[in-house]
PDB file of C-alpha atoms in Angstrom:
ATOM      1  CA  UNK J   9     -15.109  24.937   9.601  1.00  0.00           C
ATOM      2  CA  UNK J  10     -18.468  24.548  10.956  1.00  0.00           C
ATOM      3  CA  UNK J  11     -20.369  21.222  12.204  1.00  0.00           C
ATOM      4  CA  UNK J  12     -22.557  21.879   8.865  1.00  0.00           C
ATOM      5  CA  UNK J  13     -19.608  21.778   6.536  1.00  0.00           C
ATOM      6  CA  UNK J  14     -18.323  18.484   8.252  1.00  0.00           C
ATOM      7  CA  UNK J  15     -21.633  17.098   7.618  1.00  0.00           C
ATOM      8  CA  UNK J  16     -21.577  18.249   4.288  1.00  0.00           C
ATOM      9  CA  UNK J  17     -18.133  16.244   3.775  1.00  0.00           C
ATOM     10  CA  UNK J  18     -19.427  13.206   5.196  1.00  0.00           C
ATOM     11  CA  UNK J  19     -22.559  13.150   2.876  1.00  0.00           C
ATOM     12  CA  UNK J  20     -20.412  13.670   0.149  1.00  0.00           C
ATOM     13  CA  UNK J  21     -17.759  10.898   0.879  1.00  0.00           C
ATOM     14  CA  UNK J  22     -20.837   8.612   1.820  1.00  0.00           C
ATOM     15  CA  UNK J  23     -22.334   8.742  -1.716  1.00  0.00           C
ATOM     16  CA  UNK J  24     -19.209   7.981  -3.035  1.00  0.00           C
ATOM     17  CA  UNK J  25     -18.734   5.000  -0.590  1.00  0.00           C
ATOM     18  CA  UNK J  26     -21.993   3.583  -1.177  1.00  0.00           C
ATOM     19  CA  UNK J  27     -21.750   3.827  -5.029  1.00  0.00           C
ATOM     20  CA  UNK J  28     -18.321   2.058  -4.815  1.00  0.00           C
ATOM     21  CA  UNK J  29     -19.847  -0.496  -2.885  1.00  0.00           C
ATOM     22  CA  UNK J  30     -22.409  -1.253  -5.134  1.00  0.00           C
ATOM     23  CA  UNK J  31     -20.278  -1.397  -8.097  1.00  0.00           C
ATOM     24  CA  UNK J  32     -17.346  -3.338  -6.472  1.00  0.00           C
ATOM     25  CA  UNK J  33     -19.468  -5.980  -4.815  1.00  0.00           C
ATOM     26  CA  UNK J  34     -21.297  -6.255  -8.275  1.00  0.00           C
ATOM     27  CA  UNK J  35     -18.067  -6.938  -9.975  1.00  0.00           C
ATOM     28  CA  UNK J  36     -16.567  -9.247  -7.549  1.00  0.00           C
ATOM     29  CA  UNK J  37     -19.641 -11.339  -7.437  1.00  0.00           C
ATOM     30  CA  UNK J  38     -19.623 -11.511 -11.050  1.00  0.00           C
ATOM     31  CA  UNK J  39     -16.002 -12.752 -11.087  1.00  0.00           C
ATOM     32  CA  UNK J  40     -16.100 -14.944  -8.068  1.00  0.00           C
ATOM     33  CA  UNK J  41     -19.533 -16.230  -8.062  1.00  0.00           C
ATOM     34  CA  UNK J  42     -22.126 -16.367  -5.227  1.00  0.00           C
ATOM     35  CA  UNK J  43     -20.863 -19.453  -3.169  1.00  0.00           C
ATOM     36  CA  UNK J  44     -19.360 -17.319  -0.645  1.00  0.00           C
ATOM     37  CA  UNK J  45     -19.829 -13.821  -0.104  1.00  0.00           C
ATOM     38  CA  UNK J  46     -16.663 -12.464  -1.626  1.00  0.00           C
ATOM     39  CA  UNK J  47     -17.967  -9.050  -2.667  1.00  0.00           C
ATOM     40  CA  UNK J  48     -18.731  -7.756   0.852  1.00  0.00           C
ATOM     41  CA  UNK J  49     -15.289  -9.306   2.052  1.00  0.00           C
ATOM     42  CA  UNK J  50     -13.687  -7.015  -0.547  1.00  0.00           C
ATOM     43  CA  UNK J  51     -15.440  -3.854   0.137  1.00  0.00           C
ATOM     44  CA  UNK J  52     -14.921  -4.349   4.099  1.00  0.00           C
ATOM     45  CA  UNK J  53     -11.366  -5.201   3.735  1.00  0.00           C
ATOM     46  CA  UNK J  54     -10.713  -1.964   1.276  1.00  0.00           C
ATOM     47  CA  UNK J  55     -12.561   0.063   3.443  1.00  0.00           C
ATOM     48  CA  UNK J  56     -10.376  -1.199   6.546  1.00  0.00           C
ATOM     49  CA  UNK J  57      -7.346  -0.713   5.165  1.00  0.00           C
ATOM     50  CA  UNK J  58      -7.959   2.563   3.733  1.00  0.00           C
ATOM     51  CA  UNK J  59      -9.302   3.773   7.264  1.00  0.00           C
ATOM     52  CA  UNK J  60      -6.054   2.268   8.313  1.00  0.00           C
ATOM     53  CA  UNK J  61      -4.091   4.565   6.242  1.00  0.00           C
ATOM     54  CA  UNK J  62      -5.922   7.612   6.744  1.00  0.00           C
ATOM     55  CA  UNK J  63      -5.745   7.177  10.413  1.00  0.00           C
ATOM     56  CA  UNK J  64      -2.094   6.500  10.168  1.00  0.00           C
ATOM     57  CA  UNK J  65      -1.132   9.439   7.958  1.00  0.00           C
ATOM     58  CA  UNK J  66      -3.133  11.645  10.709  1.00  0.00           C
ATOM     59  CA  UNK J  67      -5.203  13.201   7.782  1.00  0.00           C
ATOM     60  CA  UNK J  68      -7.095  15.251  10.095  1.00  0.00           C
ATOM     61  CA  UNK J  69     -10.763  16.250  11.029  1.00  0.00           C
ATOM     62  CA  UNK J  70     -11.830  17.184   7.557  1.00  0.00           C
ATOM     63  CA  UNK J  71     -10.249  14.230   5.478  1.00  0.00           C
ATOM     64  CA  UNK J  72     -11.374  12.035   7.889  1.00  0.00           C
ATOM     65  CA  UNK J  73     -14.954  13.195   7.741  1.00  0.00           C
ATOM     66  CA  UNK J  74     -14.849  13.086   3.931  1.00  0.00           C
ATOM     67  CA  UNK J  75     -13.014   9.739   3.290  1.00  0.00           C
ATOM     68  CA  UNK J  76     -13.185   8.264   6.916  1.00  0.00           C
ATOM     69  CA  UNK J  77     -16.718   8.491   8.314  1.00  0.00           C
ATOM     70  CA  UNK J  78     -17.967   9.326   4.972  1.00  0.00           C
ATOM     71  CA  UNK J  79     -16.581   7.239   2.055  1.00  0.00           C
ATOM     72  CA  UNK J  80     -15.028   4.483   4.222  1.00  0.00           C
ATOM     73  CA  UNK J  81     -18.254   4.285   6.316  1.00  0.00           C
ATOM     74  CA  UNK J  82     -20.484   3.681   3.462  1.00  0.00           C
ATOM     75  CA  UNK J  83     -18.365   1.536   1.607  1.00  0.00           C
ATOM     76  CA  UNK J  84     -18.048  -0.887   4.353  1.00  0.00           C
ATOM     77  CA  UNK J  85     -21.083  -2.936   5.607  1.00  0.00           C
ATOM     78  CA  UNK J  86     -21.002  -4.941   8.961  1.00  0.00           C
ATOM     79  CA  UNK J  87     -24.866  -5.430   8.745  1.00  0.00           C
ATOM     80  CA  UNK J  88     -24.407  -7.185   5.005  1.00  0.00           C
ATOM     81  CA  UNK J  89     -21.461  -9.275   6.745  1.00  0.00           C
ATOM     82  CA  UNK J  90     -23.750 -10.390   9.198  1.00  0.00           C
ATOM     83  CA  UNK J  91     -26.650 -11.177   6.641  1.00  0.00           C
ATOM     84  CA  UNK J  92     -24.237 -12.888   4.423  1.00  0.00           C
ATOM     85  CA  UNK J  93     -22.910 -15.142   7.585  1.00  0.00           C
ATOM     86  CA  UNK J  94     -26.581 -16.035   8.640  1.00  0.00           C
ATOM     87  CA  UNK J  95     -27.579 -17.062   5.245  1.00  0.00           C
ATOM     88  CA  UNK J  96     -24.688 -19.194   4.971  1.00  0.00           C
ATOM     89  CA  UNK J  97     -25.697 -20.776   8.192  1.00  0.00           C
ATOM     90  CA  UNK J  98     -29.628 -21.072   7.080  1.00  0.00           C
ATOM     91  CA  UNK J  99     -28.062 -22.810   3.768  1.00  0.00           C
ATOM     92  CA  UNK J 100     -26.367 -25.438   6.001  1.00  0.00           C
ATOM     93  CA  UNK J 101     -22.953 -24.155   4.841  1.00  0.00           C
ATOM     94  CA  UNK J 102     -21.234 -24.041   8.478  1.00  0.00           C
ATOM     95  CA  UNK J 103     -17.971 -24.022   7.537  1.00  0.00           C
ATOM     96  CA  UNK J 104     -18.189 -21.501   4.937  1.00  0.00           C
ATOM     97  CA  UNK J 105     -19.898 -19.365   7.460  1.00  0.00           C
ATOM     98  CA  UNK J 106     -17.166 -19.860  10.287  1.00  0.00           C
ATOM     99  CA  UNK J 107     -14.519 -18.916   7.244  1.00  0.00           C
ATOM    100  CA  UNK J 108     -16.433 -15.679   6.363  1.00  0.00           C
ATOM    101  CA  UNK J 109     -16.985 -14.422  10.044  1.00  0.00           C
ATOM    102  CA  UNK J 110     -13.458 -15.441  11.059  1.00  0.00           C
ATOM    103  CA  UNK J 111     -11.993 -14.575   8.004  1.00  0.00           C
ATOM    104  CA  UNK J 112     -13.608 -10.838   7.564  1.00  0.00           C
ATOM    105  CA  UNK J 113     -12.600  -9.834  11.093  1.00  0.00           C
ATOM    106  CA  UNK J 114      -9.293 -11.374  11.109  1.00  0.00           C
ATOM    107  CA  UNK J 115      -8.381  -9.981   7.739  1.00  0.00           C
ATOM    108  CA  UNK J 116     -10.404  -6.831   8.362  1.00  0.00           C
ATOM    109  CA  UNK J 117      -7.866  -6.085  11.421  1.00  0.00           C
ATOM    110  CA  UNK J 118      -4.642  -7.051   9.435  1.00  0.00           C
ATOM    111  CA  UNK J 119      -5.667  -4.716   6.593  1.00  0.00           C
ATOM    112  CA  UNK J 120      -6.418  -1.677   8.786  1.00  0.00           C
ATOM    113  CA  UNK J 121      -3.409  -2.624  11.034  1.00  0.00           C
ATOM    114  CA  UNK J 122      -0.782  -3.429   7.938  1.00  0.00           C
ATOM    115  CA  UNK J 123      -1.775   0.119   6.589  1.00  0.00           C
ATOM    116  CA  UNK J 124      -1.867   2.055   9.711  1.00  0.00           C
ATOM    117  CA  UNK J 125       1.474   1.002  10.241  1.00  0.00           C
ATOM    118  CA  UNK J 126       2.759   1.878   6.729  1.00  0.00           C
ATOM    119  CA  UNK J 127       1.245   5.219   6.576  1.00  0.00           C
ATOM    120  CA  UNK J 128       2.204   6.050  10.380  1.00  0.00           C
TER     121      UNK J 128
END
């Protein structure tokens, strides 16, 4: 398959992933409130777990382009995670900022690792 086709697969997956992030983040914020960035955490954990499963299953270049780079790459958001943490610090919510930062990294790693092992 050509590089152009792989780029199209990433583009298609990215369109779905970005749309899913928007919808899921909104649902989680509506359900859990805005005192903690639960929506960002939810999409990042979902994406980390999905990428772990894909990589563990050894899906191959084209599926990883569509689902890994495209969908999971657009679903997850490191920049929003950073911004959410900075906002918590600016609001003086230092404990919540630390819990958000440490929890996101540790839980994301755990989700990736667990699903990678489960699908390997």
